[in-house]
Amino acid sequence: MCGIIGYTGEDQALPVLLKGLRALEYRGYDSAGIALCGGNGITTVKAKGRIDLLEEKLKISPPEPSFCGIGHTRWATHGAPSDLNAHPHSTENLSLVHNGIIENYAEVEAMLKGFGYTFVSETDTEAAAKLVDHFYKITCDPVKSVFSATGFLRGSFAFGVIFRDVPGKIYAVRRDSPLIVARCNHGSLIASDIPAILPYTKKYFRLPEDTVAVIDEKSTEFFGRDGKKLSLPEETVDWSVSEAQKSGYPHFMLKEICEEPEALRKTVGARLVDSLPDFKDIIDRIPERIHIVACGTAMHAGLIGKTLIEMFARVPTEVCIASEFRYRDPILHGNELVLLLSQSGETADTLAALRHAKAAGVPTLAIVNVIGSSVAREADRVLYTLAGPEIAVASTKAYSVQCACLALMAIDLALKNGRMTEKEARGLTETLLTSVPEAVGKVIGMSEKIKVLANEFTDTEHLFYIGRGIDCDLCAEGSLKLKEISYIHSEAYAAGELKHGTISLVTDRVPVVAVMTDRSLAGKTLSGVREVKSRGAHLLVLTTDGVKESLGAPIPCDKTITVPEIGCEDCPYLARLLTLFPAVTALQLFAYHAAADRGLDVDKPRNLAKSVTVE
Ligand code: F6R
C-alpha cells in the first residue's frame, strides 16, 4: 500500500527520500510526493504516476537544498490518483504524509470548516493535516498538536509530519499501520517498511501505537500521551540489502520463486526436533475444529492446509476469507483454534479477524513471515515462516512456506491423534525437508520450457484452470497468480463442476489448464479434460509421470508440463499429495512468464499493493 519515508540529518534530504521511495515502490502506488523543510518554509512537489515523473518535475524546478523532509507513495483509497490527492498534504504551518484510512474524516472536515478551513483534495488525509494544523495554532507545540489530533481521529494511520517553524525535526505517530524509526551515521529516518532504511542501517525502533517520535540530525526521542519520554528497545533487521535487491534477476518475482527451495528447507528445518515436527510451544491439545482465516494467496494456502489437515489428521478444518469472517458471525468455541495466515502480518482484514476471534475467546495462532508485525504481536501464539523478505506484489515463496508449515502441522496432529505412525510421520517429515525442495528446484530448472508454453497464451483473454481435490486448491492459486500479474482473466473450477453451467463459456478461444497431480483423482479429472477438449479448448495439462502411468492411456491434450511426483516409501499415498509444491512452482512460473512476455510490470501489477493495510 502507501509508503512513508522521512529523513533529517547532515546529508541532502532529497536523494535519501527518492531512494527510500524507490525501495518502497514494491508496496504498490499510483502517485508520489515529497516535502522539504528549508529556509523559505516548506516546498512540496507531487506527481500522479511513477516516481520517475516526480523526479522529472523535481529536475524541471529543483527545490532549494534541504536537510529534512518527508516522502510518500500513495495507493488511492479516497479520491482518484492525481497530483492534488497525492501526499504530502500541506498547510501554512506543516506538511503531512499518511498511510491508512481516517474513518471519521467527513466529521473532522465539517468541524474544521466551522473554523474557516477549506478543502481542496478528495482525500481523508487532508482532514488529518488540517486537524494537526488546527491544534498547532492553539498549542504552538508539535507533539501536543499531533496527540490532540490523533485523539480525535478514528481509523488507521501512520503519519510523518514536518513543521515550518521547526526545521530539522520530523514528528511521527501511528495506530494500526506500521512505522519504524531509525538512527544512521548521518541522521535519523522514519519509514513504513524496512527496505527504505536498509541502505543506511539495520537497526531500528518499532514505533508503538499512540506514541510520538521526534527525530532530528542527532537524536530519536519517543513520547507517550502523558508527555513522558519513553525508552524503546532497538531491533536489528535479520536480512541484508542484497535480499531486498533483484541480484541480477529481471524481476523480484522470479528471484523469489527461485528462492523457494531454500525457504522451504529453512522453514521446515526450524520446526523439527529429532526429525519430527515440534509444535509443543504452539499447540497444547488437538483443537476440535480449526478455522483458517486469511486473504488472497494466503487464503489459498489455507485451502491446502484444510486438505492436508483433514486428510492426514481428520481434524475438521474450515477456511474463511478474512474480510468475510467477522461479518458472518462465525460459530466459535474455546476448544477450537483460529489460525491466521499472513505473509506481511499487516493485512487489515486478517488483523480484524484476529481481533474478532480473540474477543470471542478462541485461541489464536498466526503463521506470519514478517517478524514483529501486527498479526504476529497480537495473536496468542506465532509461528514464523522463514521465507525472507518478499518484495514482488505477487506472493510466491510465502505461499510455499505457508503450505509447508501447514503440512508439518498436519503431520504433528496426525501423530498426536494416532492417525499416523511415528515411522510414517518421520518419512513424511524427511520428504518435506529434502525431496520437496529438490523437486521444486527441478521445476525451477524447467523455467525456460515453461516460458515457451506460457508465451503461447500471450494473446489469450480468458482461461480456465480445472482440477479435483488438492489440484482444485492449486488451481485457485494458479488462477489468481495469472490474473493478478498478466491481466488475463481466468477462473479456477472444480473439474467436475464445469459441466454444471460454466462449460458453456469454453470455446476454441478459451484455453484450459488442467492440473492433474493426484493419481487417485486424475482418472475423474480426465472426464472434465475430455469434455473441454471436445469443445475445442486448447488444453495444457500439468501432471506427473506417475499420473500418466496410472491412467494407462495418453491424456488428450495439446501440451503438458510434467513435474516430479513426490514419493515416500513409508507413506506413499499422503506423500504424493506433497507434489503440490513442485506443481505450484510450475503454475507460478507459468503466470510469471505469461506476464513478462506481455511486457508488463510483473513486480508491481496495476491497482495492487503488497500489504493491504485498509479494510
Ligand atoms: C497475491 C497476494 C495477495 C496476498 C493477500 C494477503 O499474490 O499476494 O493475495 O496474499 O493480500 O496478504 P498477506 O499474506 O500479507 O496477509
XYZ file of C-alpha atoms and ligand atoms in Angstrom:
631
model
C 0.000 0.000 0.000
C 1.233 3.537 0.610
C 4.836 4.116 1.647
C 6.376 6.654 4.024
C 9.978 7.834 4.261
C 11.391 10.745 6.239
C 14.982 11.871 6.682
C 16.693 14.577 8.718
C 20.465 14.860 9.052
C 23.748 16.105 7.627
C 23.060 14.974 4.070
C 20.787 16.483 1.450
C 17.355 15.041 2.161
C 16.029 14.785 -1.402
C 18.248 11.906 -2.639
C 17.559 9.974 0.574
C 13.809 10.473 0.159
C 13.821 9.410 -3.501
C 15.926 6.349 -2.750
C 13.562 5.474 0.101
C 10.516 5.876 -2.124
C 12.092 3.595 -4.722
C 12.744 0.992 -2.042
C 9.048 1.148 -1.113
C 7.776 1.026 -4.708
C 7.036 -2.674 -4.364
C 4.226 -1.931 -1.952
C 2.169 -0.599 -4.863
C 1.292 3.054 -5.515
C -0.209 5.401 -8.049
C 1.295 8.780 -7.116
C 4.277 10.079 -5.182
C 5.394 13.255 -3.467
C 7.930 14.888 -1.193
C 8.029 17.891 1.140
C 11.275 19.584 2.159
C 11.806 21.954 5.025
C 14.192 24.830 4.236
C 14.952 28.495 4.826
C 11.956 29.534 2.756
C 9.497 27.296 4.528
C 8.176 24.002 3.177
C 8.396 23.064 -0.510
C 6.043 20.323 -1.687
C 6.296 18.530 -5.034
C 3.825 15.791 -6.039
C 3.091 13.809 -9.172
C 0.500 11.303 -10.302
C 2.093 8.103 -11.593
C 5.526 6.640 -11.118
C 8.422 8.106 -9.134
C 10.165 8.875 -12.476
C 7.507 11.524 -13.105
C 8.117 13.043 -9.697
C 11.846 13.120 -10.449
C 11.204 14.826 -13.789
C 9.197 17.521 -12.029
C 11.991 17.981 -9.492
C 14.547 18.337 -12.300
C 12.487 20.986 -14.065
C 12.220 23.143 -10.941
C 14.721 21.917 -8.331
C 13.807 22.814 -4.750
C 16.330 24.675 -2.590
C 18.767 22.395 -0.736
C 17.252 20.901 2.406
C 18.415 18.503 5.085
C 14.998 17.471 6.345
C 11.984 16.135 4.512
C 9.261 13.538 4.140
C 8.184 11.488 1.125
C 5.222 9.313 0.233
C 3.945 6.846 -2.322
C 0.142 6.829 -2.376
C -2.181 3.956 -3.226
C -5.508 5.695 -3.774
C -8.359 4.945 -1.390
C -10.229 8.254 -1.002
C -10.113 10.146 -4.305
C -8.574 9.156 -7.633
C -4.812 9.147 -8.224
C -3.939 12.785 -9.034
C -1.333 15.441 -8.234
C -3.793 17.100 -5.893
C -4.707 13.950 -3.966
C -1.072 12.811 -3.702
C 0.703 13.318 -0.370
C 2.211 15.248 1.366
C -0.733 17.470 2.275
C 0.405 20.876 3.436
C -0.976 23.832 5.357
C 0.706 27.157 6.080
C 2.380 25.538 9.117
C 3.110 21.933 8.239
C 3.245 19.114 5.763
C 1.971 15.603 6.475
C 2.140 12.144 4.892
C -0.281 9.389 5.837
C -0.699 5.629 5.427
C -4.068 4.135 6.361
C -7.645 5.376 6.379
C -9.252 8.054 8.549
C -12.757 6.746 9.131
C -14.255 9.936 10.583
C -12.658 12.330 8.090
C -16.045 13.738 6.984
C -16.882 14.648 10.584
C -13.417 16.219 11.057
C -13.745 18.155 7.816
C -17.151 19.505 8.835
C -15.751 20.618 12.189
C -12.725 22.285 10.586
C -14.899 24.069 8.035
C -16.562 25.674 11.045
C -13.126 27.082 11.976
C -12.664 28.506 8.475
C -10.644 25.738 6.835
C -11.264 24.955 3.166
C -10.556 21.650 1.455
C -9.108 21.150 -1.996
C -8.479 17.406 -2.330
C -10.780 14.372 -2.175
C -8.643 12.656 0.454
C -9.190 11.742 4.082
C -5.568 12.784 4.730
C -6.205 16.470 4.129
C -8.560 16.435 7.122
C -5.792 14.936 9.279
C -3.227 17.518 8.125
C -5.615 20.380 8.841
C -6.603 18.934 12.195
C -2.950 18.865 13.314
C -2.629 22.412 11.952
C -5.697 23.494 13.949
C -4.252 22.145 17.212
C -0.815 23.560 16.385
C -2.320 27.022 16.130
C -3.784 26.531 19.608
C -0.841 24.849 21.348
C 2.189 26.056 19.338
C 3.603 22.650 20.287
C 4.137 19.991 17.587
C 3.957 16.984 19.951
C 0.812 18.239 21.676
C -0.842 19.078 18.376
C -0.124 15.605 16.994
C -1.516 13.959 20.126
C -4.583 16.212 20.176
C -5.305 15.386 16.542
C -4.851 11.629 16.922
C -7.099 11.703 19.999
C -9.826 12.871 17.654
C -9.210 10.552 14.731
C -10.762 7.137 14.146
C -9.292 4.599 11.762
C -5.780 3.503 10.930
C -2.863 5.780 10.385
C 0.867 6.252 10.299
C 1.797 9.928 9.989
C 5.048 11.730 9.283
C 4.847 15.493 9.862
C 7.244 18.412 9.394
C 6.549 21.888 10.767
C 7.686 25.092 9.055
C 8.729 26.629 12.393
C 10.772 23.609 13.472
C 13.127 22.897 10.571
C 15.269 19.815 11.082
C 12.701 17.847 13.076
C 10.250 15.178 11.922
C 7.305 14.012 14.035
C 5.704 10.605 13.619
C 2.834 8.668 15.142
C 0.868 5.556 14.232
C -2.192 3.453 15.006
C -2.910 0.127 13.232
C -0.469 0.949 10.446
C 3.243 0.147 10.708
C 6.011 2.741 11.122
C 9.640 2.413 12.130
C 12.248 4.920 13.288
C 15.992 4.544 12.770
C 19.310 6.245 13.516
C 22.068 6.181 10.910
C 25.588 7.660 10.725
C 24.453 10.962 9.304
C 20.980 11.451 10.750
C 17.623 9.855 11.534
C 14.861 8.254 9.493
C 11.235 7.245 9.667
C 9.800 4.665 7.267
C 6.768 2.493 6.807
C 8.875 -0.530 5.927
C 12.380 -1.875 6.384
C 13.711 -1.756 2.769
C 13.675 2.063 2.925
C 16.203 2.187 5.777
C 18.385 -0.779 4.787
C 20.957 1.211 2.756
C 21.749 3.226 5.922
C 21.267 0.959 8.901
C 19.994 -2.425 10.044
C 18.919 -1.132 13.444
C 15.500 0.360 14.049
C 12.814 1.115 16.620
C 9.298 -0.174 16.088
C 7.079 2.781 16.962
C 4.409 1.675 19.472
C 0.796 2.745 18.910
C -0.112 6.246 20.074
C 3.481 7.213 20.771
C 5.014 10.285 19.117
C 8.528 10.013 17.732
C 10.580 13.196 17.362
C 13.695 12.812 15.259
C 16.453 15.203 14.247
C 20.036 15.066 12.995
C 21.381 13.811 16.320
C 18.568 12.036 18.155
C 15.413 9.966 18.150
C 13.024 10.570 21.039
C 9.694 8.948 21.909
C 6.856 10.440 23.967
C 3.752 8.866 25.484
C 0.401 10.630 25.568
C 1.185 11.831 29.112
C 4.206 13.721 27.732
C 6.706 11.347 29.389
C 9.757 10.235 27.439
C 9.838 6.533 26.601
C 12.808 4.326 26.062
C 12.333 1.709 23.322
C 14.361 -1.387 22.537
C 16.359 -1.174 19.317
C 15.768 -4.112 16.976
C 18.012 -5.468 14.237
C 16.885 -6.432 10.749
C 17.775 -10.040 10.078
C 18.052 -9.700 6.300
C 20.581 -7.983 4.083
C 20.399 -5.284 1.417
C 21.005 -7.935 -1.265
C 17.944 -9.844 -0.103
C 15.947 -6.719 -0.841
C 17.526 -6.355 -4.307
C 16.955 -8.188 -7.565
C 20.545 -9.538 -7.635
C 20.614 -9.891 -11.419
C 17.119 -11.320 -11.861
C 14.840 -9.390 -14.229
C 12.100 -9.313 -11.582
C 11.745 -9.885 -7.842
C 9.005 -12.397 -8.582
C 11.375 -14.685 -10.492
C 14.054 -14.254 -7.838
C 11.583 -15.159 -5.116
C 10.342 -18.262 -6.962
C 13.988 -19.328 -7.294
C 14.417 -18.861 -3.531
C 11.669 -21.393 -2.756
C 13.867 -24.472 -2.194
C 15.972 -22.619 0.379
C 12.948 -21.017 2.039
C 11.320 -24.457 2.351
C 14.441 -26.053 3.838
C 14.811 -23.235 6.373
C 11.153 -23.108 7.382
C 10.773 -26.864 7.753
C 14.200 -27.361 9.357
C 13.468 -24.759 12.024
C 10.401 -26.689 13.251
C 11.998 -30.100 13.703
C 13.185 -31.812 16.842
C 14.586 -35.307 16.462
C 13.425 -35.309 12.815
C 9.761 -34.799 13.747
C 7.634 -31.654 13.693
C 7.661 -29.901 17.035
C 4.624 -27.747 17.827
C 4.807 -28.073 21.627
C 5.129 -24.320 22.092
C 2.210 -23.685 19.782
C -0.467 -26.348 20.037
C -1.168 -27.815 23.508
C -4.059 -30.068 22.509
C -5.850 -31.145 19.383
C -8.446 -28.492 18.595
C -11.970 -29.719 17.920
C -12.059 -27.596 14.806
C -9.601 -25.308 13.065
C -10.703 -22.110 11.355
C -8.077 -20.924 8.880
C -8.575 -17.228 8.142
C -6.583 -15.286 5.558
C -6.759 -13.265 2.336
C -5.815 -13.927 -1.279
C -2.835 -16.183 -1.770
C -2.546 -16.837 1.965
C -6.180 -17.982 1.943
C -5.301 -20.345 -0.919
C -2.508 -21.776 1.223
C -5.278 -22.242 3.804
C -7.211 -24.398 1.307
C -4.154 -26.618 1.022
C -3.929 -26.636 4.818
C -7.535 -27.804 5.107
C -6.938 -30.630 2.628
C -3.759 -31.805 4.356
C -5.014 -31.445 7.945
C -8.240 -33.289 7.161
C -6.521 -35.998 5.081
C -3.629 -36.583 7.473
C -5.238 -35.958 10.857
C -9.025 -35.911 10.273
C -9.338 -32.685 12.277
C -12.285 -30.691 10.859
C -10.926 -27.527 9.263
C -12.747 -24.538 7.756
C -11.234 -21.874 5.543
C -12.674 -18.377 5.658
C -11.790 -15.232 3.725
C -10.661 -12.772 6.403
C -12.736 -9.873 5.055
C -15.882 -12.022 5.489
C -15.033 -13.688 8.781
C -16.367 -11.247 11.346
C -19.428 -10.283 9.278
C -20.688 -13.860 9.131
C -20.997 -14.201 12.866
C -18.803 -17.325 12.868
C -19.677 -20.045 15.364
C -16.569 -20.242 17.544
C -15.799 -22.281 20.644
C -12.987 -22.064 23.160
C -11.807 -25.596 22.318
C -11.240 -24.657 18.676
C -8.351 -22.814 17.054
C -8.358 -19.800 14.762
C -5.323 -19.938 12.517
C -4.372 -16.710 10.752
C -2.095 -16.868 7.724
C -0.334 -13.740 6.531
C 2.918 -13.012 4.764
C 3.061 -9.372 5.844
C 1.267 -9.686 9.163
C -0.220 -6.262 8.455
C -3.273 -7.145 6.353
C -6.126 -5.130 7.855
C -8.802 -7.769 7.198
C -6.710 -10.524 8.771
C -5.913 -8.330 11.762
C -9.604 -7.522 12.229
C -10.470 -11.240 12.018
C -7.804 -11.996 14.621
C -9.270 -9.406 16.980
C -12.755 -10.830 16.423
C -11.547 -14.334 17.293
C -9.757 -13.092 20.403
C -12.842 -11.231 21.543
C -14.796 -14.483 21.119
C -12.339 -16.221 23.447
C -10.912 -18.673 20.890
C -7.184 -19.465 20.977
C -5.392 -17.871 18.027
C -2.267 -18.915 16.185
C -0.655 -16.829 13.459
C 1.617 -18.118 10.704
C 3.432 -14.981 9.606
C 6.545 -14.112 7.598
C 7.333 -10.649 8.963
C 8.778 -10.749 12.454
C 7.124 -8.423 14.950
C 4.285 -7.480 12.571
C 0.870 -6.597 13.993
C -0.713 -10.041 13.459
C 2.363 -11.707 14.957
C 2.263 -9.482 18.014
C -1.460 -9.749 18.673
C -2.019 -13.479 18.158
C -1.774 -15.754 21.217
C 0.915 -17.818 19.502
C 3.015 -17.245 16.427
C 4.885 -19.474 14.037
C 7.249 -17.645 11.714
C 7.788 -18.764 8.149
C 11.380 -18.201 7.105
C 10.920 -17.061 3.514
C 12.994 -13.895 3.907
C 11.674 -10.628 2.512
C 9.086 -10.942 -0.235
C 9.160 -7.841 -2.390
C 7.134 -8.731 -5.532
C 3.488 -7.900 -5.044
C 2.511 -11.384 -6.209
C 3.194 -13.752 -3.360
C 5.097 -16.930 -4.302
C 7.651 -18.207 -1.821
C 5.471 -17.098 1.092
C 2.659 -19.354 -0.196
C 5.011 -22.334 -0.445
C 6.338 -21.950 3.081
C 2.845 -21.411 4.489
C 1.845 -24.713 2.856
C 4.963 -26.329 4.337
C 4.054 -25.162 7.862
C 0.526 -26.456 7.396
C 1.862 -29.796 6.147
C 4.079 -30.052 9.239
C 1.130 -29.186 11.436
C -0.962 -31.860 9.701
C 1.770 -34.437 10.420
C 2.033 -33.300 14.032
C -1.743 -33.513 14.587
C -1.929 -36.893 12.847
C 0.804 -38.251 15.089
C -0.858 -36.837 18.205
C -4.265 -38.311 17.473
C -2.921 -41.673 16.376
C -3.819 -41.334 12.702
C -0.204 -41.769 11.669
C 2.598 -43.968 12.983
C 5.869 -42.417 14.048
C 7.561 -44.150 11.097
C 5.109 -42.583 8.662
C 5.469 -39.175 10.325
C 9.269 -39.380 10.122
C 9.116 -40.422 6.488
C 6.804 -37.563 5.539
C 8.822 -35.016 7.520
C 12.045 -36.083 5.839
C 10.272 -35.866 2.481
C 9.219 -32.280 3.234
C 12.739 -31.375 4.267
C 14.618 -32.929 1.350
C 12.596 -34.335 -1.582
C 10.167 -31.415 -1.737
C 12.817 -28.640 -2.056
C 14.717 -30.822 -4.530
C 11.631 -31.302 -6.697
C 10.872 -27.569 -6.546
C 14.460 -26.921 -7.668
C 13.921 -29.252 -10.636
C 10.822 -27.304 -11.693
C 12.796 -24.044 -11.453
C 15.241 -25.715 -13.844
C 12.313 -26.142 -16.265
C 11.658 -22.399 -16.325
C 12.677 -21.918 -19.990
C 10.398 -24.743 -21.112
C 7.506 -23.297 -19.108
C 8.262 -19.904 -20.657
C 7.798 -21.295 -24.167
C 4.440 -22.788 -23.159
C 3.311 -19.631 -21.361
C 4.172 -17.494 -24.369
C 1.562 -19.393 -26.371
C -1.004 -17.740 -24.098
C 0.118 -14.138 -24.643
C -2.972 -13.274 -26.704
C -5.413 -15.181 -24.532
C -8.174 -13.163 -22.903
C -9.938 -15.814 -20.823
C -8.756 -19.112 -19.433
C -9.926 -21.836 -17.057
C -7.977 -23.854 -14.534
C -9.550 -27.170 -13.606
C -8.646 -29.848 -11.084
C -10.053 -32.028 -8.328
C -9.191 -32.301 -4.646
C -5.821 -30.771 -3.857
C -5.407 -29.999 -7.568
C -8.501 -27.813 -7.305
C -6.818 -25.903 -4.429
C -3.766 -25.424 -6.642
C -5.954 -24.161 -9.482
C -7.262 -21.398 -7.208
C -3.723 -20.141 -6.646
C -2.568 -20.694 -10.242
C -5.520 -18.686 -11.491
C -5.024 -15.821 -9.028
C -1.331 -15.626 -9.906
C -2.073 -15.461 -13.622
C -4.802 -12.842 -13.480
C -3.149 -10.506 -10.990
C 0.071 -10.080 -12.976
C -0.788 -10.898 -16.616
C -4.317 -9.388 -16.597
C -5.557 -12.494 -18.415
C -8.960 -13.231 -16.960
C -9.027 -16.722 -15.516
C -11.259 -18.832 -13.315
C -10.429 -21.839 -11.205
C -13.052 -24.568 -11.293
C -13.519 -27.943 -9.716
C -13.173 -30.199 -12.757
C -16.488 -31.889 -12.075
C -18.366 -28.619 -11.634
C -17.656 -27.133 -15.055
C -20.386 -29.145 -16.726
C -22.987 -27.634 -14.383
C -23.018 -24.358 -16.267
C -19.626 -22.807 -16.926
C -18.636 -25.138 -19.746
C -20.893 -23.002 -21.980
C -18.021 -20.472 -21.957
C -15.434 -22.942 -23.248
C -14.624 -22.482 -26.959
C -11.544 -22.777 -29.147
C -10.613 -19.269 -27.904
C -10.808 -20.173 -24.208
C -7.867 -22.394 -23.268
C -7.918 -24.656 -20.240
C -5.119 -25.603 -17.861
C -5.884 -28.938 -16.191
C -3.955 -29.722 -13.011
C -3.681 -33.485 -12.549
C -1.091 -34.359 -9.936
C -3.231 -36.549 -7.670
C -3.239 -40.089 -9.063
C -6.331 -41.024 -7.108
C -8.416 -38.349 -8.833
C -6.703 -37.984 -12.200
C -8.998 -40.543 -13.857
C -12.000 -38.485 -12.793
C -10.426 -35.217 -13.929
C -9.831 -36.879 -17.270
C -13.585 -36.778 -17.947
C -13.509 -32.992 -17.495
C -10.467 -32.818 -19.762
C -12.296 -34.755 -22.500
C -15.349 -32.518 -22.129
C -13.398 -29.293 -22.684
C -11.241 -30.828 -25.412
C -14.309 -31.866 -27.354
C -15.497 -28.236 -27.183
C -12.324 -27.135 -28.960
C -10.344 -25.820 -25.969
C -6.573 -25.551 -26.304
C -5.511 -27.715 -23.379
C -2.393 -27.581 -21.232
C -2.053 -30.319 -18.629
C 0.144 -30.052 -15.542
C 0.822 -33.579 -14.369
C 3.398 -36.168 -13.273
C 4.829 -39.299 -14.860
C 3.148 -41.268 -12.069
C -0.271 -39.932 -13.067
C 0.397 -40.612 -16.752
C 1.354 -44.216 -15.976
C -1.610 -44.730 -13.671
C -4.015 -43.551 -16.370
C -2.653 -46.130 -18.768
C -3.647 -44.086 -21.832
C -2.399 -40.738 -23.154
C -4.137 -37.597 -21.860
C -5.920 -35.898 -24.782
C -4.193 -32.501 -24.559
C -2.125 -30.075 -26.619
C 0.778 -29.515 -24.221
C 1.978 -30.899 -20.908
C 4.160 -29.737 -18.042
C 5.416 -32.769 -16.160
C 6.603 -32.100 -12.622
C 8.361 -34.604 -10.325
C 5.988 -36.673 -8.233
C 6.845 -36.696 -4.529
C 7.311 -40.143 -3.057
C 7.997 -41.686 0.341
C 8.147 -45.422 0.962
C 6.730 -45.145 4.467
C 3.630 -43.241 3.472
C 3.272 -43.235 -0.320
C -0.305 -42.004 -0.678
C -0.032 -38.982 1.631
C 3.464 -38.152 0.335
C 2.090 -37.876 -3.195
C -0.142 -35.017 -2.031
C 3.078 -33.069 -1.418
C 3.504 -32.907 -5.192
C 1.557 -29.728 -4.607
C 4.890 -27.962 -4.010
C 6.566 -28.561 -7.392
C 3.151 -28.125 -9.046
C 2.558 -24.668 -7.597
C 6.058 -23.577 -8.581
C 5.221 -24.554 -12.167
C 1.971 -22.551 -12.001
C 3.833 -19.538 -10.580
C 6.431 -19.728 -13.353
C 3.682 -20.078 -15.950
C 1.971 -16.911 -14.675
C 5.295 -15.096 -14.408
C 6.351 -15.854 -17.988
C 2.883 -15.068 -19.392
C 3.034 -11.616 -17.745
C 6.679 -10.962 -18.613
C 6.009 -11.891 -22.253
C 3.218 -9.299 -22.334
C 5.827 -6.736 -21.294
C 4.016 -5.967 -18.042
C 5.399 -4.563 -14.816
C 5.407 -8.002 -13.196
C 6.503 -6.910 -9.724
C 4.047 -4.049 -9.468
C 0.772 -5.025 -11.125
C -1.741 -2.224 -11.587
C -4.060 -1.374 -8.695
C -2.378 -3.840 -6.334
C -0.423 -3.336 -3.147
C 1.958 -5.624 -1.303
C 0.398 -5.338 2.096
C -3.221 -4.276 2.195
C -3.484 -2.247 5.365
C -7.008 -0.932 4.729
C -10.276 -2.818 5.073
C -1.435 -12.269 -4.226
C -1.134 -11.725 -2.919
C -2.273 -11.371 -2.041
C -1.905 -11.597 -0.561
C -3.028 -11.075 0.356
C -2.722 -11.357 1.802
O -0.277 -12.661 -4.882
O -0.015 -11.542 -2.568
O -3.433 -12.063 -2.380
O -1.703 -12.964 -0.368
O -3.178 -9.701 0.164
O -1.520 -10.782 2.179
P -0.772 -11.232 3.489
O -0.316 -12.634 3.258
O 0.357 -10.266 3.630
O -1.765 -11.147 4.601
